[in-house]
PDB file of C-alpha atoms and ligand atoms in Angstrom:
ATOM      1  CA  UNK G  58      14.659 171.039 135.919  1.00  0.00           C
ATOM      2  CA  UNK G  59      12.415 169.319 138.416  1.00  0.00           C
ATOM      3  CA  UNK G  60      13.219 165.711 139.348  1.00  0.00           C
ATOM      4  CA  UNK G  61      10.256 165.048 141.631  1.00  0.00           C
ATOM      5  CA  UNK G  62       6.951 166.831 141.970  1.00  0.00           C
ATOM      6  CA  UNK G  63       4.314 165.407 144.291  1.00  0.00           C
ATOM      7  CA  UNK G  64       0.738 166.634 144.387  1.00  0.00           C
ATOM      8  CA  UNK G  65      -1.585 165.742 147.234  1.00  0.00           C
ATOM      9  CA  UNK G  66       0.388 162.504 147.688  1.00  0.00           C
ATOM     10  CA  UNK G  67      -1.494 160.497 150.283  1.00  0.00           C
ATOM     11  CA  UNK G  68      -1.326 156.986 151.744  1.00  0.00           C
ATOM     12  CA  UNK G  69      -3.903 155.552 154.092  1.00  0.00           C
ATOM     13  CA  UNK G  70      -3.763 152.210 155.888  1.00  0.00           C
ATOM     14  CA  UNK G  71      -7.338 151.510 157.017  1.00  0.00           C
ATOM     15  CA  UNK G  72      -8.106 154.503 159.231  1.00  0.00           C
ATOM     16  CA  UNK G  73      -4.427 155.514 159.607  1.00  0.00           C
ATOM     17  CA  UNK G  74      -3.154 158.276 157.315  1.00  0.00           C
ATOM     18  CA  UNK G  75       0.577 157.557 157.012  1.00  0.00           C
ATOM     19  CA  UNK G  76       1.235 160.300 154.434  1.00  0.00           C
ATOM     20  CA  UNK G  77      -1.164 163.204 154.325  1.00  0.00           C
ATOM     21  CA  UNK G  78      -1.443 165.291 151.158  1.00  0.00           C
ATOM     22  CA  UNK G  79       2.245 165.815 150.480  1.00  0.00           C
ATOM     23  CA  UNK G  80       3.158 168.606 148.042  1.00  0.00           C
ATOM     24  CA  UNK G  81       6.856 168.756 147.395  1.00  0.00           C
ATOM     25  CA  UNK G  82       9.165 169.749 144.558  1.00  0.00           C
ATOM     26  CA  UNK G  83      12.761 168.540 144.286  1.00  0.00           C
ATOM     27  CA  UNK G  84      15.233 169.776 141.656  1.00  0.00           C
ATOM     28  CA  UNK G  85      17.510 167.601 139.567  1.00  0.00           C
ATOM     29  CA  UNK G  86      20.923 167.210 141.202  1.00  0.00           C
ATOM     30  CA  UNK G  87      19.586 168.187 144.598  1.00  0.00           C
ATOM     31  CA  UNK G  88      20.280 166.196 147.756  1.00  0.00           C
ATOM     32  CA  UNK G  89      17.041 166.386 149.681  1.00  0.00           C
ATOM     33  CA  UNK G  90      16.761 165.026 153.220  1.00  0.00           C
ATOM     34  CA  UNK G  91      13.452 163.951 154.733  1.00  0.00           C
ATOM     35  CA  UNK G  92      13.624 164.268 158.491  1.00  0.00           C
ATOM     36  CA  UNK G  93      11.056 162.991 160.948  1.00  0.00           C
ATOM     37  CA  UNK G  94      10.563 160.961 164.093  1.00  0.00           C
ATOM     38  CA  UNK G  95       9.521 157.287 164.000  1.00  0.00           C
ATOM     39  CA  UNK G  96       6.209 156.909 162.228  1.00  0.00           C
ATOM     40  CA  UNK G  97       6.323 160.354 160.593  1.00  0.00           C
ATOM     41  CA  UNK G  98       5.735 158.814 157.154  1.00  0.00           C
ATOM     42  CA  UNK G  99       9.205 158.938 155.594  1.00  0.00           C
ATOM     43  CA  UNK G 100       9.450 155.294 154.535  1.00  0.00           C
ATOM     44  CA  UNK G 101       5.867 155.269 153.254  1.00  0.00           C
ATOM     45  CA  UNK G 102       6.699 158.337 151.125  1.00  0.00           C
ATOM     46  CA  UNK G 103       9.800 156.629 149.713  1.00  0.00           C
ATOM     47  CA  UNK G 104       7.825 153.442 149.006  1.00  0.00           C
ATOM     48  CA  UNK G 105       5.294 155.416 146.959  1.00  0.00           C
ATOM     49  CA  UNK G 106       7.961 157.393 145.085  1.00  0.00           C
ATOM     50  CA  UNK G 107       9.802 154.165 144.217  1.00  0.00           C
ATOM     51  CA  UNK G 108       6.556 152.531 143.033  1.00  0.00           C
ATOM     52  CA  UNK G 109       6.627 149.826 145.727  1.00  0.00           C
ATOM     53  CA  UNK G 110       3.339 151.063 147.163  1.00  0.00           C
ATOM     54  CA  UNK G 111       0.426 152.793 145.414  1.00  0.00           C
ATOM     55  CA  UNK G 112      -0.836 156.110 146.724  1.00  0.00           C
ATOM     56  CA  UNK G 113      -4.393 156.182 148.032  1.00  0.00           C
ATOM     57  CA  UNK G 114      -4.722 159.666 146.556  1.00  0.00           C
ATOM     58  CA  UNK G 115      -2.608 162.113 144.619  1.00  0.00           C
ATOM     59  CA  UNK G 116       0.376 161.519 142.370  1.00  0.00           C
ATOM     60  CA  UNK G 117       4.075 162.156 141.935  1.00  0.00           C
ATOM     61  CA  UNK G 118       5.848 162.970 138.680  1.00  0.00           C
ATOM     62  CA  UNK G 119       9.433 161.726 138.532  1.00  0.00           C
ATOM     63  CA  UNK G 120      11.431 163.093 135.569  1.00  0.00           C
ATOM     64  CA  UNK G 121       8.203 163.509 133.635  1.00  0.00           C
ATOM     65  CA  UNK G 122       6.611 160.177 134.487  1.00  0.00           C
ATOM     66  CA  UNK G 123       3.716 159.486 136.844  1.00  0.00           C
ATOM     67  CA  UNK G 124       4.119 156.873 139.590  1.00  0.00           C
ATOM     68  CA  UNK G 125       0.394 156.120 139.167  1.00  0.00           C
ATOM     69  CA  UNK G 126       0.004 155.851 135.402  1.00  0.00           C
ATOM     70  CA  UNK G 127       3.556 154.959 134.308  1.00  0.00           C
ATOM     71  CA  UNK G 128       5.438 153.216 137.128  1.00  0.00           C
ATOM     72  CA  UNK G 129       7.546 151.184 134.652  1.00  0.00           C
ATOM     73  CA  UNK G 130       9.074 154.337 133.169  1.00  0.00           C
ATOM     74  CA  UNK G 131       9.737 155.666 136.680  1.00  0.00           C
ATOM     75  CA  UNK G 132      11.442 152.439 137.775  1.00  0.00           C
ATOM     76  CA  UNK G 133      13.850 152.626 134.808  1.00  0.00           C
ATOM     77  CA  UNK G 134      15.182 155.967 136.026  1.00  0.00           C
ATOM     78  CA  UNK G 135      15.471 155.414 139.759  1.00  0.00           C
ATOM     79  CA  UNK G 136      16.948 153.057 142.295  1.00  0.00           C
ATOM     80  CA  UNK G 137      16.690 152.587 146.003  1.00  0.00           C
ATOM     81  CA  UNK G 138      19.011 151.479 148.745  1.00  0.00           C
ATOM     82  CA  UNK G 139      16.622 150.191 151.401  1.00  0.00           C
ATOM     83  CA  UNK G 140      16.991 150.316 155.183  1.00  0.00           C
ATOM     84  CA  UNK G 141      17.938 146.642 155.239  1.00  0.00           C
ATOM     85  CA  UNK G 142      21.295 146.096 153.570  1.00  0.00           C
ATOM     86  CA  UNK G 143      20.639 144.043 150.438  1.00  0.00           C
ATOM     87  CA  UNK G 144      23.796 142.146 149.540  1.00  0.00           C
ATOM     88  CA  UNK G 145      24.438 138.487 148.648  1.00  0.00           C
ATOM     89  CA  UNK G 146      26.341 137.416 151.761  1.00  0.00           C
ATOM     90  CA  UNK G 147      28.271 134.529 150.233  1.00  0.00           C
ATOM     91  CA  UNK G 148      29.482 136.440 147.190  1.00  0.00           C
ATOM     92  CA  UNK G 149      32.539 138.675 147.266  1.00  0.00           C
ATOM     93  CA  UNK G 150      32.204 142.455 147.075  1.00  0.00           C
ATOM     94  CA  UNK G 151      33.244 142.380 143.410  1.00  0.00           C
ATOM     95  CA  UNK G 152      30.929 139.491 142.598  1.00  0.00           C
ATOM     96  CA  UNK G 153      27.992 141.332 144.150  1.00  0.00           C
ATOM     97  CA  UNK G 154      28.664 144.343 141.923  1.00  0.00           C
ATOM     98  CA  UNK G 155      29.250 142.177 138.840  1.00  0.00           C
ATOM     99  CA  UNK G 156      26.026 140.293 139.446  1.00  0.00           C
ATOM    100  CA  UNK G 157      23.957 143.467 139.467  1.00  0.00           C
ATOM    101  CA  UNK G 158      25.776 144.823 136.394  1.00  0.00           C
ATOM    102  CA  UNK G 159      25.042 141.573 134.546  1.00  0.00           C
ATOM    103  CA  UNK G 160      21.382 141.637 135.616  1.00  0.00           C
ATOM    104  CA  UNK G 161      21.148 145.092 134.027  1.00  0.00           C
ATOM    105  CA  UNK G 162      22.606 143.630 130.834  1.00  0.00           C
ATOM    106  CA  UNK G 163      25.950 145.434 130.724  1.00  0.00           C
ATOM    107  CA  UNK G 164      28.539 143.894 128.391  1.00  0.00           C
ATOM    108  CA  UNK G 165      31.782 142.430 129.807  1.00  0.00           C
ATOM    109  CA  UNK G 166      33.843 145.595 129.302  1.00  0.00           C
ATOM    110  CA  UNK G 167      31.108 147.861 130.668  1.00  0.00           C
ATOM    111  CA  UNK G 168      30.782 145.572 133.708  1.00  0.00           C
ATOM    112  CA  UNK G 169      34.522 145.846 134.449  1.00  0.00           C
ATOM    113  CA  UNK G 170      34.524 149.638 134.084  1.00  0.00           C
ATOM    114  CA  UNK G 171      31.426 150.144 136.218  1.00  0.00           C
ATOM    115  CA  UNK G 172      32.598 147.761 138.945  1.00  0.00           C
ATOM    116  CA  UNK G 173      35.993 149.498 139.150  1.00  0.00           C
ATOM    117  CA  UNK G 174      34.283 152.880 139.363  1.00  0.00           C
ATOM    118  CA  UNK G 175      32.050 151.712 142.225  1.00  0.00           C
ATOM    119  CA  UNK G 176      34.929 150.062 144.130  1.00  0.00           C
ATOM    120  CA  UNK G 177      36.859 153.347 143.972  1.00  0.00           C
ATOM    121  CA  UNK G 178      33.947 155.678 144.761  1.00  0.00           C
ATOM    122  CA  UNK G 179      32.966 153.635 147.796  1.00  0.00           C
ATOM    123  CA  UNK G 180      36.528 152.829 148.962  1.00  0.00           C
ATOM    124  CA  UNK G 181      35.967 149.083 148.620  1.00  0.00           C
ATOM    125  CA  UNK G 182      38.944 148.189 146.432  1.00  0.00           C
ATOM    126  CA  UNK G 183      40.943 146.624 149.277  1.00  0.00           C
ATOM    127  CA  UNK G 184      38.085 144.313 150.239  1.00  0.00           C
ATOM    128  CA  UNK G 185      36.905 143.543 146.693  1.00  0.00           C
ATOM    129  CA  UNK G 186      37.739 139.824 147.048  1.00  0.00           C
ATOM    130  CA  UNK G 187      36.249 139.452 150.538  1.00  0.00           C
ATOM    131  CA  UNK G 188      32.885 137.796 151.016  1.00  0.00           C
ATOM    132  CA  UNK G 189      30.152 140.313 151.814  1.00  0.00           C
ATOM    133  CA  UNK G 190      29.306 138.535 155.055  1.00  0.00           C
ATOM    134  CA  UNK G 191      32.769 139.252 156.436  1.00  0.00           C
ATOM    135  CA  UNK G 192      32.454 143.036 155.967  1.00  0.00           C
ATOM    136  CA  UNK G 193      31.648 145.491 158.727  1.00  0.00           C
ATOM    137  CA  UNK G 194      28.152 146.998 158.816  1.00  0.00           C
ATOM    138  CA  UNK G 195      29.431 150.251 157.342  1.00  0.00           C
ATOM    139  CA  UNK G 196      31.174 148.515 154.445  1.00  0.00           C
ATOM    140  CA  UNK G 197      28.093 146.399 153.747  1.00  0.00           C
ATOM    141  CA  UNK G 198      26.016 149.567 153.609  1.00  0.00           C
ATOM    142  CA  UNK G 199      28.507 151.170 151.198  1.00  0.00           C
ATOM    143  CA  UNK G 200      28.379 148.060 149.004  1.00  0.00           C
ATOM    144  CA  UNK G 201      24.587 148.131 149.085  1.00  0.00           C
ATOM    145  CA  UNK G 202      24.541 151.751 147.863  1.00  0.00           C
ATOM    146  CA  UNK G 203      27.172 150.995 145.202  1.00  0.00           C
ATOM    147  CA  UNK G 204      24.921 148.170 143.940  1.00  0.00           C
ATOM    148  CA  UNK G 205      21.993 150.584 143.702  1.00  0.00           C
ATOM    149  CA  UNK G 206      24.109 152.880 141.512  1.00  0.00           C
ATOM    150  CA  UNK G 207      25.187 150.255 138.964  1.00  0.00           C
ATOM    151  CA  UNK G 208      22.125 150.920 136.807  1.00  0.00           C
ATOM    152  CA  UNK G 209      23.060 154.630 136.538  1.00  0.00           C
ATOM    153  CA  UNK G 210      19.826 155.852 138.113  1.00  0.00           C
ATOM    154  CA  UNK G 211      18.965 159.528 137.748  1.00  0.00           C
ATOM    155  CA  UNK G 212      17.342 159.510 141.172  1.00  0.00           C
ATOM    156  CA  UNK G 213      18.665 157.530 144.136  1.00  0.00           C
ATOM    157  CA  UNK G 214      16.640 156.951 147.294  1.00  0.00           C
ATOM    158  CA  UNK G 215      18.574 156.239 150.484  1.00  0.00           C
ATOM    159  CA  UNK G 216      16.362 155.115 153.360  1.00  0.00           C
ATOM    160  CA  UNK G 217      18.221 155.751 156.623  1.00  0.00           C
ATOM    161  CA  UNK G 218      21.602 154.881 155.098  1.00  0.00           C
ATOM    162  CA  UNK G 219      23.596 155.207 158.320  1.00  0.00           C
ATOM    163  CA  UNK G 220      21.155 153.610 160.753  1.00  0.00           C
ATOM    164  CA  UNK G 221      23.072 151.572 163.326  1.00  0.00           C
ATOM    165  CA  UNK G 222      26.524 152.587 162.087  1.00  0.00           C
ATOM    166  CA  UNK G 223      29.245 153.838 164.395  1.00  0.00           C
ATOM    167  CA  UNK G 224      30.516 157.377 164.013  1.00  0.00           C
ATOM    168  CA  UNK G 225      33.526 156.432 161.854  1.00  0.00           C
ATOM    169  CA  UNK G 226      31.479 154.261 159.479  1.00  0.00           C
ATOM    170  CA  UNK G 227      28.901 157.034 159.280  1.00  0.00           C
ATOM    171  CA  UNK G 228      31.526 159.609 158.319  1.00  0.00           C
ATOM    172  CA  UNK G 229      32.935 157.243 155.673  1.00  0.00           C
ATOM    173  CA  UNK G 230      29.492 156.768 154.188  1.00  0.00           C
ATOM    174  CA  UNK G 231      28.906 160.523 154.198  1.00  0.00           C
ATOM    175  CA  UNK G 232      32.150 160.959 152.242  1.00  0.00           C
ATOM    176  CA  UNK G 233      30.924 158.473 149.634  1.00  0.00           C
ATOM    177  CA  UNK G 234      27.548 160.232 149.371  1.00  0.00           C
ATOM    178  CA  UNK G 235      29.320 163.607 149.087  1.00  0.00           C
ATOM    179  CA  UNK G 236      31.114 162.330 145.985  1.00  0.00           C
ATOM    180  CA  UNK G 237      27.766 161.691 144.303  1.00  0.00           C
ATOM    181  CA  UNK G 238      26.340 165.114 145.013  1.00  0.00           C
ATOM    182  CA  UNK G 239      25.324 167.166 142.009  1.00  0.00           C
ATOM    183  CA  UNK G 240      25.603 164.359 139.470  1.00  0.00           C
ATOM    184  CA  UNK G 241      22.445 162.606 140.628  1.00  0.00           C
ATOM    185  CA  UNK G 242      19.312 163.543 142.556  1.00  0.00           C
ATOM    186  CA  UNK G 243      19.371 161.962 146.020  1.00  0.00           C
ATOM    187  CA  UNK G 244      16.496 161.641 148.453  1.00  0.00           C
ATOM    188  CA  UNK G 245      17.676 160.601 151.869  1.00  0.00           C
ATOM    189  CA  UNK G 246      15.637 159.803 154.946  1.00  0.00           C
ATOM    190  CA  UNK G 247      17.272 160.089 158.318  1.00  0.00           C
ATOM    191  CA  UNK G 248      16.731 160.562 162.030  1.00  0.00           C
ATOM    192  CA  UNK G 249      20.059 162.283 162.419  1.00  0.00           C
ATOM    193  CA  UNK G 250      20.066 166.090 162.365  1.00  0.00           C
ATOM    194  CA  UNK G 251      23.818 166.259 161.797  1.00  0.00           C
ATOM    195  CA  UNK G 252      23.487 163.941 158.800  1.00  0.00           C
ATOM    196  CA  UNK G 253      20.831 166.120 157.176  1.00  0.00           C
ATOM    197  CA  UNK G 254      22.913 169.186 157.966  1.00  0.00           C
ATOM    198  CA  UNK G 255      26.160 167.718 156.606  1.00  0.00           C
ATOM    199  CA  UNK G 256      24.789 166.336 153.363  1.00  0.00           C
ATOM    200  CA  UNK G 257      21.636 168.021 152.168  1.00  0.00           C
ATOM    201  CA  UNK G 258      20.888 171.027 150.024  1.00  0.00           C
ATOM    202  CA  UNK G 259      17.389 171.259 151.479  1.00  0.00           C
ATOM    203  CA  UNK G 260      15.508 169.484 154.234  1.00  0.00           C
ATOM    204  CA  UNK G 261      11.844 168.548 154.521  1.00  0.00           C
ATOM    205  CA  UNK G 262      10.541 167.972 158.035  1.00  0.00           C
ATOM    206  CA  UNK G 263       7.698 165.456 158.333  1.00  0.00           C
ATOM    207  CA  UNK G 264       5.508 164.889 161.329  1.00  0.00           C
ATOM    208  CA  UNK G 265       2.412 162.683 161.546  1.00  0.00           C
ATOM    209  CA  UNK G 266       2.287 162.228 157.779  1.00  0.00           C
ATOM    210  CA  UNK G 267       2.449 165.926 157.014  1.00  0.00           C
ATOM    211  CA  UNK G 268       5.244 168.032 155.627  1.00  0.00           C
ATOM    212  CA  UNK G 269       5.731 170.689 158.285  1.00  0.00           C
ATOM    213  CA  UNK G 270       8.419 172.764 156.563  1.00  0.00           C
ATOM    214  CA  UNK G 271      10.923 172.701 153.718  1.00  0.00           C
ATOM    215  CA  UNK G 272      14.096 174.718 153.318  1.00  0.00           C
ATOM    216  CA  UNK G 273      17.822 174.991 153.825  1.00  0.00           C
ATOM    217  CA  UNK G 274      19.141 174.667 157.381  1.00  0.00           C
ATOM    218  CA  UNK G 275      19.361 178.457 157.695  1.00  0.00           C
ATOM    219  CA  UNK G 276      15.868 178.932 156.262  1.00  0.00           C
ATOM    220  CA  UNK G 277      14.420 176.433 158.748  1.00  0.00           C
ATOM    221  CA  UNK G 278      16.244 178.112 161.643  1.00  0.00           C
ATOM    222  CA  UNK G 279      15.081 181.568 160.504  1.00  0.00           C
ATOM    223  CA  UNK G 280      11.507 180.362 160.119  1.00  0.00           C
ATOM    224  CA  UNK G 281      11.460 178.992 163.661  1.00  0.00           C
ATOM    225  CA  UNK G 282      13.737 181.664 165.149  1.00  0.00           C
ATOM    226  CA  UNK G 283      16.081 178.993 166.449  1.00  0.00           C
ATOM    227  CA  UNK G 284      19.850 178.595 166.404  1.00  0.00           C
ATOM    228  CA  UNK G 285      20.212 174.900 165.590  1.00  0.00           C
ATOM    229  CA  UNK G 286      18.510 172.497 163.220  1.00  0.00           C
ATOM    230  CA  UNK G 287      17.542 170.342 166.190  1.00  0.00           C
ATOM    231  CA  UNK G 288      15.771 173.277 167.832  1.00  0.00           C
ATOM    232  CA  UNK G 289      14.053 174.074 164.530  1.00  0.00           C
ATOM    233  CA  UNK G 290      12.961 170.427 164.283  1.00  0.00           C
ATOM    234  CA  UNK G 291      11.532 170.436 167.811  1.00  0.00           C
ATOM    235  CA  UNK G 292       9.883 173.794 167.259  1.00  0.00           C
ATOM    236  CA  UNK G 293       8.093 172.558 164.159  1.00  0.00           C
ATOM    237  CA  UNK G 294       5.585 170.681 166.253  1.00  0.00           C
ATOM    238  CA  UNK G 295       7.542 167.519 166.879  1.00  0.00           C
ATOM    239  CA  UNK G 296       8.093 168.200 170.572  1.00  0.00           C
ATOM    240  CA  UNK G 297       7.025 165.270 172.710  1.00  0.00           C
ATOM    241  CA  UNK G 298       7.147 162.832 169.767  1.00  0.00           C
ATOM    242  CA  UNK G 299      10.917 162.378 169.805  1.00  0.00           C
ATOM    243  CA  UNK G 300      11.923 158.916 171.025  1.00  0.00           C
TER     244      UNK G 300
HETATM  245  N1  ATP B 568       1.769 148.430 155.988  1.00  0.00           N
HETATM  246  C1  ATP B 568       1.289 149.216 156.956  1.00  0.00           C
HETATM  247  N2  ATP B 568       0.095 148.968 157.547  1.00  0.00           N
HETATM  248  C2  ATP B 568      -0.388 149.791 158.482  1.00  0.00           C
HETATM  249  N3  ATP B 568       0.239 150.897 158.940  1.00  0.00           N
HETATM  250  C3  ATP B 568       1.425 151.194 158.401  1.00  0.00           C
HETATM  251  C4  ATP B 568       2.018 150.382 157.379  1.00  0.00           C
HETATM  252  N4  ATP B 568       3.206 150.948 157.027  1.00  0.00           N
HETATM  253  C5  ATP B 568       3.350 152.046 157.809  1.00  0.00           C
HETATM  254  N5  ATP B 568       2.278 152.187 158.608  1.00  0.00           N
HETATM  255  C6  ATP B 568       2.080 153.275 159.583  1.00  0.00           C
HETATM  256  O1  ATP B 568       2.228 154.499 158.902  1.00  0.00           O
HETATM  257  C7  ATP B 568       2.913 155.442 159.721  1.00  0.00           C
HETATM  258  C8  ATP B 568       4.143 155.949 158.988  1.00  0.00           C
HETATM  259  O2  ATP B 568       5.118 154.901 158.953  1.00  0.00           O
HETATM  260  P1  ATP B 568       6.530 155.055 158.201  1.00  0.00           P
HETATM  261  O3  ATP B 568       7.200 153.737 158.299  1.00  0.00           O
HETATM  262  O4  ATP B 568       6.315 155.633 156.861  1.00  0.00           O
HETATM  263  O5  ATP B 568       7.244 156.133 159.115  1.00  0.00           O
HETATM  264  P2  ATP B 568       8.783 156.540 159.154  1.00  0.00           P
HETATM  265  O6  ATP B 568       8.814 158.030 159.252  1.00  0.00           O
HETATM  266  O7  ATP B 568       9.511 155.940 158.023  1.00  0.00           O
HETATM  267  O8  ATP B 568       9.236 155.884 160.517  1.00  0.00           O
HETATM  268  P3  ATP B 568      10.667 155.236 160.924  1.00  0.00           P
HETATM  269  O9  ATP B 568      11.534 156.408 161.175  1.00  0.00           O
HETATM  270  O10 ATP B 568      10.338 154.501 162.159  1.00  0.00           O
HETATM  271  O11 ATP B 568      11.140 154.358 159.804  1.00  0.00           O
HETATM  272  C9  ATP B 568       3.209 154.732 161.035  1.00  0.00           C
HETATM  273  O12 ATP B 568       2.217 155.069 161.959  1.00  0.00           O
HETATM  274  C10 ATP B 568       3.129 153.267 160.665  1.00  0.00           C
HETATM  275  O13 ATP B 568       2.721 152.500 161.772  1.00  0.00           O
END
């Protein structure tokens, strides 16, 4: 079953084409990483797929619903954890999770069950009573992703989930994402080759708004006759653009 199918998906800002005729197909349960240098068009792609920004041209079908003609149906099935961590700083970890569960209309028992599940999955049980503002960056990011999962989305978008995290916090977040694999479709954007390599089933490499290649790590290396994902990335026309 296909979770996401984009056709000629395009976004222009005045004379700038941020996303240029993207055709991509992502299966249900897949963890798909979008890799690209700054300005490649990753965030703009995610914004269109999450119905936060309308395409200039083209469309995307998410679980049977069009982002252009039926964005409400799409929004019911997806959630996004944005680049900026979105937590209520003065609420505790548990209160943040409870708040979201209540917003989605879960009953008292369902709230308790879901909150417990999220605290365990994201290793936040020990800090459940701590105010969000006292957490480390990595823990805040884990809480933010847990909050995005409360509504049981079928597709989760993670926009640079480990940006700015130290290596330990990054590994802890990877472990949490690993636990979700298979049960939910995840689209992840990242700058980090090792992150894409560690987590994803397939990788799409974007450059200047275009999708340059899609495949598993070994497929991308074979296609470019390289021995590492980083070399494949550079070989796919991104040389000189890397910051
Ligand atoms: N609202 C906007 N108005 C004008 N140009 C924009 C707007 N949003 C994005 N762009 C441009 O579109 C291009 C793609 O940006 P986008 O943020 O999607 O890239 P990205 O791959 O997510 O980059 P980063 O890794 O830095 O987050 C960039 O050249 C950017 O300047």
